mmCIF file of C-alpha atoms and ligand atoms in Angstrom:
data_model
loop_
_atom_site.group_PDB
_atom_site.id
_atom_site.type_symbol
_atom_site.label_atom_id
_atom_site.label_comp_id
_atom_site.label_asym_id
_atom_site.label_seq_id
_atom_site.Cartn_x
_atom_site.Cartn_y
_atom_site.Cartn_z
ATOM 1 C CA MET A 1 61.444 96.687 57.606
ATOM 2 C CA LEU A 2 60.595 96.260 53.967
ATOM 3 C CA PHE A 3 64.037 97.212 52.806
ATOM 4 C CA LEU A 4 65.427 94.019 54.288
ATOM 5 C CA HIS A 5 63.517 92.055 51.513
ATOM 6 C CA ASP A 6 63.394 94.647 48.739
ATOM 7 C CA ALA A 7 66.075 97.355 48.632
ATOM 8 C CA TYR A 8 64.481 98.766 45.386
ATOM 9 C CA LEU A 9 61.076 99.652 47.071
ATOM 10 C CA ARG A 10 60.740 103.428 46.847
ATOM 11 C CA THR A 11 57.193 103.928 47.821
ATOM 12 C CA PHE A 12 54.815 102.131 50.205
ATOM 13 C CA GLU A 13 51.471 102.453 52.151
ATOM 14 C CA ALA A 14 51.452 102.244 55.881
ATOM 15 C CA THR A 15 49.575 103.246 59.036
ATOM 16 C CA VAL A 16 50.906 105.377 61.834
ATOM 17 C CA VAL A 17 51.101 103.171 64.960
ATOM 18 C CA ALA A 18 52.861 105.653 67.303
ATOM 19 C CA VAL A 19 53.844 109.293 67.655
ATOM 20 C CA ARG A 20 56.714 110.072 69.940
ATOM 21 C CA GLU A 21 56.067 112.627 72.711
ATOM 22 C CA GLY A 22 58.150 115.642 72.521
ATOM 23 C CA ASP A 23 59.395 115.678 68.846
ATOM 24 C CA GLY A 24 56.409 114.143 67.056
ATOM 25 C CA ALA A 25 58.550 111.440 65.417
ATOM 26 C CA VAL A 26 56.319 108.662 63.820
ATOM 27 C CA ALA A 27 56.446 104.883 63.920
ATOM 28 C CA LEU A 28 54.702 102.956 61.134
ATOM 29 C CA ASP A 29 53.314 99.463 60.829
ATOM 30 C CA ARG A 30 55.653 98.851 57.890
ATOM 31 C CA THR A 31 58.362 101.031 56.376
ATOM 32 C CA ALA A 32 60.960 101.160 53.497
ATOM 33 C CA PHE A 33 62.937 103.892 55.272
ATOM 34 C CA TYR A 34 66.303 102.617 56.356
ATOM 35 C CA ALA A 35 67.369 103.692 60.007
ATOM 36 C CA THR A 36 71.024 104.619 60.570
ATOM 37 C CA GLY A 37 72.982 101.471 61.498
ATOM 38 C CA GLY A 38 75.796 99.207 60.366
ATOM 39 C CA GLY A 39 77.755 102.174 58.963
ATOM 40 C CA GLN A 40 74.941 103.068 56.609
ATOM 41 C CA PRO A 41 73.145 106.478 57.207
ATOM 42 C CA HIS A 42 69.360 106.742 57.354
ATOM 43 C CA ASP A 43 67.191 107.510 54.337
ATOM 44 C CA THR A 44 65.285 110.789 53.840
ATOM 45 C CA GLY A 45 62.035 111.313 51.962
ATOM 46 C CA ALA A 46 58.364 112.148 52.644
ATOM 47 C CA LEU A 47 55.303 110.908 54.207
ATOM 48 C CA ALA A 48 52.034 111.882 52.581
ATOM 49 C CA GLY A 49 48.922 111.839 54.637
ATOM 50 C CA ARG A 50 46.589 114.912 54.961
ATOM 51 C CA ALA A 51 49.657 116.842 53.927
ATOM 52 C CA VAL A 52 53.065 115.955 52.550
ATOM 53 C CA THR A 53 55.624 115.976 55.297
ATOM 54 C CA ALA A 54 59.459 115.626 54.920
ATOM 55 C CA VAL A 55 61.192 112.816 56.725
ATOM 56 C CA THR A 56 64.568 114.202 57.739
ATOM 57 C CA ALA A 57 65.957 111.290 59.798
ATOM 58 C CA VAL A 58 65.221 107.739 60.829
ATOM 59 C CA GLU A 59 66.520 105.957 63.925
ATOM 60 C CA LYS A 60 66.115 102.504 65.457
ATOM 61 C CA GLU A 61 65.180 102.332 69.073
ATOM 62 C CA GLY A 62 64.846 98.660 70.049
ATOM 63 C CA ASP A 63 62.435 97.185 67.409
ATOM 64 C CA VAL A 64 60.987 100.624 66.594
ATOM 65 C CA LEU A 65 61.929 102.855 63.646
ATOM 66 C CA TRP A 66 61.212 106.458 64.434
ATOM 67 C CA HIS A 67 60.822 108.754 61.472
ATOM 68 C CA THR A 68 61.632 112.321 62.274
ATOM 69 C CA VAL A 69 59.082 114.556 60.459
ATOM 70 C CA ASP A 70 59.127 118.217 59.645
ATOM 71 C CA GLY A 71 55.585 119.589 59.169
ATOM 72 C CA GLU A 72 51.935 118.906 60.200
ATOM 73 C CA PRO A 73 51.809 116.591 63.294
ATOM 74 C CA PHE A 74 50.463 113.020 62.743
ATOM 75 C CA THR A 75 47.988 111.088 64.732
ATOM 76 C CA VAL A 76 47.848 107.248 65.505
ATOM 77 C CA GLY A 77 45.715 105.558 62.777
ATOM 78 C CA ASP A 78 46.756 108.031 59.982
ATOM 79 C CA GLU A 79 47.157 106.338 56.623
ATOM 80 C CA VAL A 80 50.271 107.516 54.781
ATOM 81 C CA THR A 81 52.166 106.923 51.650
ATOM 82 C CA GLY A 82 55.952 106.930 52.147
ATOM 83 C CA GLU A 83 58.434 107.869 49.483
ATOM 84 C CA ILE A 84 62.144 107.576 50.043
ATOM 85 C CA ASP A 85 64.621 109.988 48.384
ATOM 86 C CA TRP A 86 66.024 107.510 45.818
ATOM 87 C CA GLU A 87 69.076 109.470 44.721
ATOM 88 C CA ARG A 88 70.508 109.456 48.251
ATOM 89 C CA ARG A 89 69.478 105.800 48.900
ATOM 90 C CA HIS A 90 70.839 104.406 45.657
ATOM 91 C CA ALA A 91 74.141 106.264 46.229
ATOM 92 C CA LEU A 92 74.249 104.554 49.699
ATOM 93 C CA MET A 93 73.388 101.185 48.260
ATOM 94 C CA ARG A 94 76.173 101.594 45.694
ATOM 95 C CA THR A 95 78.575 102.667 48.417
ATOM 96 C CA HIS A 96 77.695 99.862 50.838
ATOM 97 C CA THR A 97 78.146 97.218 48.149
ATOM 98 C CA ALA A 98 81.461 98.857 47.192
ATOM 99 C CA LEU A 99 82.620 98.514 50.803
ATOM 100 C CA HIS A 100 81.726 94.759 50.925
ATOM 101 C CA VAL A 101 83.587 94.309 47.586
ATOM 102 C CA LEU A 102 86.637 96.066 49.230
ATOM 103 C CA CYS A 103 86.365 93.726 52.209
ATOM 104 C CA GLY A 104 86.275 90.682 49.918
ATOM 105 C CA VAL A 105 89.337 91.756 47.841
ATOM 106 C CA ILE A 106 91.321 92.597 50.919
ATOM 107 C CA TRP A 107 90.551 89.367 52.613
ATOM 108 C CA ASN A 108 91.378 87.334 49.448
ATOM 109 C CA GLU A 109 94.518 89.170 48.632
ATOM 110 C CA TYR A 110 95.953 89.793 52.200
ATOM 111 C CA GLY A 111 93.896 87.890 54.775
ATOM 112 C CA LYS A 112 93.200 91.078 56.729
ATOM 113 C CA ALA A 113 89.816 91.642 58.458
ATOM 114 C CA VAL A 114 87.963 94.885 58.631
ATOM 115 C CA THR A 115 87.743 96.784 62.001
ATOM 116 C CA GLY A 116 85.317 99.505 61.119
ATOM 117 C CA GLY A 117 83.800 101.733 58.543
ATOM 118 C CA ASN A 118 81.405 104.529 57.562
ATOM 119 C CA MET A 119 79.814 106.158 54.360
ATOM 120 C CA GLU A 120 78.351 109.442 53.433
ATOM 121 C CA PRO A 121 76.276 110.369 50.283
ATOM 122 C CA LEU A 122 77.189 113.558 48.396
ATOM 123 C CA SER A 123 74.053 115.183 47.001
ATOM 124 C CA ALA A 124 73.310 117.099 43.921
ATOM 125 C CA ARG A 125 76.683 116.648 42.109
ATOM 126 C CA PRO A 126 77.295 116.958 38.380
ATOM 127 C CA PRO A 127 77.960 113.850 36.264
ATOM 128 C CA GLY A 128 81.477 112.707 36.545
ATOM 129 C CA GLU A 129 81.908 113.700 40.157
ATOM 130 C CA ALA A 130 81.767 111.350 43.088
ATOM 131 C CA ARG A 131 78.321 110.138 44.464
ATOM 132 C CA ALA A 132 79.463 109.206 47.833
ATOM 133 C CA ARG A 133 82.627 108.942 50.064
ATOM 134 C CA ALA A 134 83.400 106.218 52.561
ATOM 135 C CA ARG A 135 86.226 104.870 54.727
ATOM 136 C CA MET A 136 87.040 101.548 56.041
ATOM 137 C CA ASP A 137 89.717 100.383 58.514
ATOM 138 C CA PHE A 138 91.812 97.144 58.273
ATOM 139 C CA GLU A 139 94.197 95.220 60.472
ATOM 140 C CA PHE A 140 97.302 96.021 58.431
ATOM 141 C CA ASP A 141 100.671 96.718 60.012
ATOM 142 C CA PRO A 142 102.129 98.225 57.983
ATOM 143 C CA LEU A 143 100.237 98.827 54.675
ATOM 144 C CA PRO A 144 101.780 96.863 51.814
ATOM 145 C CA ALA A 145 103.706 98.869 49.020
ATOM 146 C CA ALA A 146 101.587 100.468 46.234
ATOM 147 C CA PHE A 147 98.516 99.468 48.284
ATOM 148 C CA GLY A 148 96.170 102.225 47.104
ATOM 149 C CA GLU A 149 96.709 101.700 43.355
ATOM 150 C CA THR A 150 96.628 97.827 43.694
ATOM 151 C CA ILE A 151 93.290 97.813 45.690
ATOM 152 C CA GLU A 152 91.718 100.390 43.375
ATOM 153 C CA ALA A 153 92.447 98.263 40.347
ATOM 154 C CA ARG A 154 91.318 95.040 41.979
ATOM 155 C CA VAL A 155 88.138 96.462 43.380
ATOM 156 C CA ASN A 156 87.201 97.973 39.969
ATOM 157 C CA GLU A 157 87.825 94.676 38.247
ATOM 158 C CA GLU A 158 85.411 93.004 40.608
ATOM 159 C CA LEU A 159 82.823 95.778 40.182
ATOM 160 C CA ALA A 160 83.074 95.531 36.428
ATOM 161 C CA ALA A 161 82.594 91.692 36.531
ATOM 162 C CA GLY A 162 79.022 92.139 37.379
ATOM 163 C CA ARG A 163 78.925 89.636 40.152
ATOM 164 C CA PRO A 164 75.253 89.064 41.420
ATOM 165 C CA ILE A 165 74.337 89.998 45.007
ATOM 166 C CA GLU A 166 72.059 87.680 46.780
ATOM 167 C CA VAL A 167 70.107 88.259 50.072
ATOM 168 C CA ALA A 168 69.363 85.201 52.238
ATOM 169 C CA PHE A 169 67.870 84.640 55.619
ATOM 170 C CA LEU A 170 69.543 81.722 57.393
ATOM 171 C CA PRO A 171 68.758 79.906 60.573
ATOM 172 C CA ARG A 172 71.323 80.892 63.184
ATOM 173 C CA ASP A 173 73.000 77.521 63.407
ATOM 174 C CA VAL A 174 73.399 77.280 59.607
ATOM 175 C CA ALA A 175 75.028 80.691 59.451
ATOM 176 C CA LEU A 176 77.359 79.937 62.345
ATOM 177 C CA ALA A 177 78.523 76.750 60.561
ATOM 178 C CA ASP A 178 79.320 78.594 57.354
ATOM 179 C CA PRO A 179 83.158 79.026 57.046
ATOM 180 C CA ASP A 180 82.767 82.078 54.850
ATOM 181 C CA LEU A 181 80.780 83.835 57.562
ATOM 182 C CA ILE A 182 83.059 82.924 60.465
ATOM 183 C CA ARG A 183 85.750 85.508 59.498
ATOM 184 C CA THR A 184 83.113 88.221 59.723
ATOM 185 C CA LYS A 185 82.476 87.355 63.403
ATOM 186 C CA VAL A 186 78.833 86.213 62.889
ATOM 187 C CA ASN A 187 79.307 84.474 66.241
ATOM 188 C CA LEU A 188 79.220 87.981 67.892
ATOM 189 C CA ILE A 189 75.579 88.493 66.789
ATOM 190 C CA PRO A 190 73.259 88.224 69.989
ATOM 191 C CA GLU A 191 71.893 84.713 70.790
ATOM 192 C CA SER A 192 68.394 86.214 70.579
ATOM 193 C CA VAL A 193 68.715 86.650 66.814
ATOM 194 C CA LYS A 194 67.390 83.302 65.431
ATOM 195 C CA GLU A 195 67.558 84.294 61.835
ATOM 196 C CA ILE A 196 70.619 85.796 60.199
ATOM 197 C CA ARG A 197 70.404 88.035 57.086
ATOM 198 C CA VAL A 198 73.313 87.360 54.725
ATOM 199 C CA ILE A 199 74.533 89.461 51.792
ATOM 200 C CA ASP A 200 76.364 87.268 49.422
ATOM 201 C CA ILE A 201 78.380 88.961 46.646
ATOM 202 C CA VAL A 202 78.602 85.562 44.795
ATOM 203 C CA GLY A 203 82.028 84.268 44.662
ATOM 204 C CA LEU A 204 83.644 87.158 46.477
ATOM 205 C CA ASP A 205 82.214 88.178 49.866
ATOM 206 C CA LYS A 206 79.631 86.895 52.324
ATOM 207 C CA GLN A 207 78.581 88.878 55.458
ATOM 208 C CA ALA A 208 75.808 89.001 57.976
ATOM 209 C CA ASP A 209 74.413 92.350 57.292
ATOM 210 C CA GLY A 210 71.304 94.570 57.713
ATOM 211 C CA GLY A 211 72.019 97.102 54.965
ATOM 212 C CA THR A 212 70.787 97.787 51.546
ATOM 213 C CA HIS A 213 72.676 96.760 48.489
ATOM 214 C CA VAL A 214 72.513 96.833 44.702
ATOM 215 C CA ARG A 215 71.615 93.638 42.741
ATOM 216 C CA SER A 216 74.942 93.465 40.830
ATOM 217 C CA THR A 217 78.373 94.815 41.301
ATOM 218 C CA ASP A 218 78.463 96.663 37.965
ATOM 219 C CA GLU A 219 75.552 98.786 39.284
ATOM 220 C CA VAL A 220 78.134 100.329 41.706
ATOM 221 C CA GLY A 221 80.080 102.062 39.029
ATOM 222 C CA ARG A 222 83.763 102.454 40.036
ATOM 223 C CA VAL A 223 85.714 103.516 43.059
ATOM 224 C CA ARG A 224 88.748 105.835 43.560
ATOM 225 C CA VAL A 225 91.049 105.396 46.434
ATOM 226 C CA VAL A 226 91.415 108.888 47.725
ATOM 227 C CA LYS A 227 93.861 108.317 50.649
ATOM 228 C CA THR A 228 95.278 105.652 52.884
ATOM 229 C CA GLU A 229 96.364 106.552 56.400
ATOM 230 C CA SER A 230 97.549 105.025 59.590
ATOM 231 C CA LYS A 231 95.243 105.131 62.652
ATOM 232 C CA GLY A 232 97.573 103.246 64.840
ATOM 233 C CA LYS A 233 99.144 99.791 65.133
ATOM 234 C CA ALA A 234 97.230 97.203 63.119
ATOM 235 C CA ASN A 235 94.667 99.843 62.093
ATOM 236 C CA LYS A 236 95.029 101.394 58.668
ATOM 237 C CA ARG A 237 92.252 103.538 57.000
ATOM 238 C CA ILE A 238 91.327 103.533 53.297
ATOM 239 C CA ARG A 239 89.277 106.497 52.052
ATOM 240 C CA ILE A 240 87.245 105.859 48.780
ATOM 241 C CA GLU A 241 84.850 107.703 46.501
ATOM 242 C CA VAL A 242 82.185 106.104 44.442
ATOM 243 C CA LEU A 243 81.875 107.309 40.902
ATOM 244 C CA ASP A 244 79.670 106.527 37.935
ATOM 245 C CA ALA A 245 81.235 103.894 35.667
HETATM 246 ZN ZN1 ZN B 301 77.607 95.969 55.389
#
């Protein structure tokens, strides 16, 4: 999973190690394709071997990442060049980082934890329009007055501040002892996981996370709060869009 170490890797060389019966999905010895998980949708792109084949979905099954391909079938041992659709991935990186900034701002201002979230890229849009939309749920009851406007302004301040984003791999006991990680329920990660990947938006938000992020908050652009809504007691939803700065 090359994306865990380098979110900016767009092309890579790999060897086909398995082909799934039935649909012909492909597993590789190494991949830069992100598989759906942690609220972030999969990448799309292409695998070039004897022919160029579109990758339309990527899913994780245990430790295996299956690339759904649309074209000539592959054979175990095939050497391929993978290329991810960067426009889609970069929109998702910007959006994922925006959601962590939102989490950090809400925790610092209100002490409320996140209960869920999701994101979706918006393809082929003209400049000035949203690149992606996302939603996130928090334990508010009720929402504070003027919440949408306040949060939009605070999040955009943090984005414009250009905070660096660092990726670290910590031994489990070190991660569990970090007070900044306790609020994100790092203790719920299965005991079998010995090394915990941490995304640190320096000075704002730290979370155990397997997603892909930009290097600096100013690369996100800006967000617009589209809507806030109640999804029940102690569960309030915030819908945002990610725009160019
Ligand atoms: Zn995340």
